[in-house]
Short mmCIF file of C-alpha atoms in Angstrom, two decimals:
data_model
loop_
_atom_site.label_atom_id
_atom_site.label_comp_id
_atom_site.label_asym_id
_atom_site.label_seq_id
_atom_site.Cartn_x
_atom_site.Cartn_y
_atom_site.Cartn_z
CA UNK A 1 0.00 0.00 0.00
CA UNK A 2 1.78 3.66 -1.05
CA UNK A 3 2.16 5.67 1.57
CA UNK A 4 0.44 9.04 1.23
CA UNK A 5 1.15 12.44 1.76
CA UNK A 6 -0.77 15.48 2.26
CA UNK A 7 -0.01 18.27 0.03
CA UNK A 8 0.77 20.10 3.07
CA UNK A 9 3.31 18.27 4.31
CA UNK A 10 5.31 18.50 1.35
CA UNK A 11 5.11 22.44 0.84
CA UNK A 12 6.11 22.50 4.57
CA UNK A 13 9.40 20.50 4.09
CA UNK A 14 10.13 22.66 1.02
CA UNK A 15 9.58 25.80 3.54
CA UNK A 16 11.81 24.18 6.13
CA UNK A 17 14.51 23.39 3.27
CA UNK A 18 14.34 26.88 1.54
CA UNK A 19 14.74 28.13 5.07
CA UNK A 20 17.74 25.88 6.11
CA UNK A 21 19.64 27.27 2.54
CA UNK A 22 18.80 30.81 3.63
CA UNK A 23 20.49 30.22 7.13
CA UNK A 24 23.09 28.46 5.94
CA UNK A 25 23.96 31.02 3.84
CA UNK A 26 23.43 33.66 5.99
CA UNK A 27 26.06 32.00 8.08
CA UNK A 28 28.87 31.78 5.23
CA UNK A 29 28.22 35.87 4.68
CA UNK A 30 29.23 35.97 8.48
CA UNK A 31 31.98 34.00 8.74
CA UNK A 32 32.96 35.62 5.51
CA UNK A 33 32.57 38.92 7.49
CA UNK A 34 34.73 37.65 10.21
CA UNK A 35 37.33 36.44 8.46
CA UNK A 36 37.59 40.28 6.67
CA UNK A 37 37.43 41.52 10.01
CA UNK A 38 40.39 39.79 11.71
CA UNK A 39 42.55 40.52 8.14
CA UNK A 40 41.94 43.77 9.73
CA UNK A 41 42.19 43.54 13.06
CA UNK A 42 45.68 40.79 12.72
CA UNK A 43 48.53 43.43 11.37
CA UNK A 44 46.91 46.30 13.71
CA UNK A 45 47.12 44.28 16.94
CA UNK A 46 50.80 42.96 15.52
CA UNK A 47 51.81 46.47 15.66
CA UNK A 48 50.20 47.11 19.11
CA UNK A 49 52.29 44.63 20.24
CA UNK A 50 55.70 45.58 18.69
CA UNK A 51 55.40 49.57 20.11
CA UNK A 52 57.65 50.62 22.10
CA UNK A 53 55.66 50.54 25.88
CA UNK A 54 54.73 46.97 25.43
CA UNK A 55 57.76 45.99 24.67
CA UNK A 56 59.82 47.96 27.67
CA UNK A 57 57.57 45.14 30.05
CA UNK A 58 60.14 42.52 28.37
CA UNK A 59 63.36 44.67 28.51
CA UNK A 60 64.17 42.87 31.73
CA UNK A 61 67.39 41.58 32.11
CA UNK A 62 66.52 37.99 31.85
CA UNK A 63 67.59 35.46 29.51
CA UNK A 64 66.32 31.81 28.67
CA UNK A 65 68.64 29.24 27.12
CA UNK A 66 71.04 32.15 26.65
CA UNK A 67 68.76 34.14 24.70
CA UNK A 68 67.12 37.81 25.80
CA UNK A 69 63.61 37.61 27.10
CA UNK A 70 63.14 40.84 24.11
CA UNK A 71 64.28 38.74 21.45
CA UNK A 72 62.18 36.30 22.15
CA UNK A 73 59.36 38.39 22.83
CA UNK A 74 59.74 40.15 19.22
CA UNK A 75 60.59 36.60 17.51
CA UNK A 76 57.44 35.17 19.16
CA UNK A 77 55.00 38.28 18.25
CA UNK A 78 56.75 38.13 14.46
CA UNK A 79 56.28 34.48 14.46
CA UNK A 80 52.68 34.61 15.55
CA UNK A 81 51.36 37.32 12.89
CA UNK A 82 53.22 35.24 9.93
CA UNK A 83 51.59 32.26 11.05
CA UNK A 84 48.16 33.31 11.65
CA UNK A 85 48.09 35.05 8.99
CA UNK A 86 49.33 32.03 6.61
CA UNK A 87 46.17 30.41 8.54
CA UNK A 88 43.87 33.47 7.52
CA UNK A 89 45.22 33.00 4.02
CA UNK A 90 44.73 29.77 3.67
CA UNK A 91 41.13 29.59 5.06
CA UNK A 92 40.23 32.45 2.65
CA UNK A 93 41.54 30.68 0.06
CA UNK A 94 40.04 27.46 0.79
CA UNK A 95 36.64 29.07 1.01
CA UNK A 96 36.57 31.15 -2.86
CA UNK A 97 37.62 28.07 -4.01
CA UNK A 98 34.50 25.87 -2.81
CA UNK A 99 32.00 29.06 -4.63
#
């Protein structure tokens, strides 16, 4: 015996699909947003972090393994904006190539 279905039914999953697409995109635009926003943000907070009072908190006269805690500090702040910005990169990347 075929199972039935009211023509109800059927509009309402279309609804509830047509919705689901509009939400889904809705979140791509914001993580696109996002993902602008921290291109943005990434370089400004690398230079917060390279002026001249922030670094004076590492001037200290303490080395580990040999090595100034200031060098390190600098190295590690470099370090950190190359690689998340490689990350940033990449993501972007990945995601204009799945449209």
């Amino acid at each position: 015996m075929p199972l039935h279905v009211p023509p109800s039914a059927g509009a309402r999953a279309s609804a509830n699909a047509s919705e689901e697409a509009q939400t889904a995109a809705a979140h791509a635009t914001h993580r696109a947003r996002r993902r602008r926003e921290l291109a943005v943000i990434l370089p400004v907070l690398g230079a917060f972090l390279l002026v001249s009072p922030v670094i004076k908190v590492f001037a200290a006269p303490v080395a580990l393994g040999g090595i100034p805690l200031i060098v390190l500090y600098i190295f590690g702040v470099w370090a950190f904006v190359i690689i998340a910005t490689a990350a940033l990169t990449r993501r972007n990347l990945h995601q204009a190539s799945d449209r």
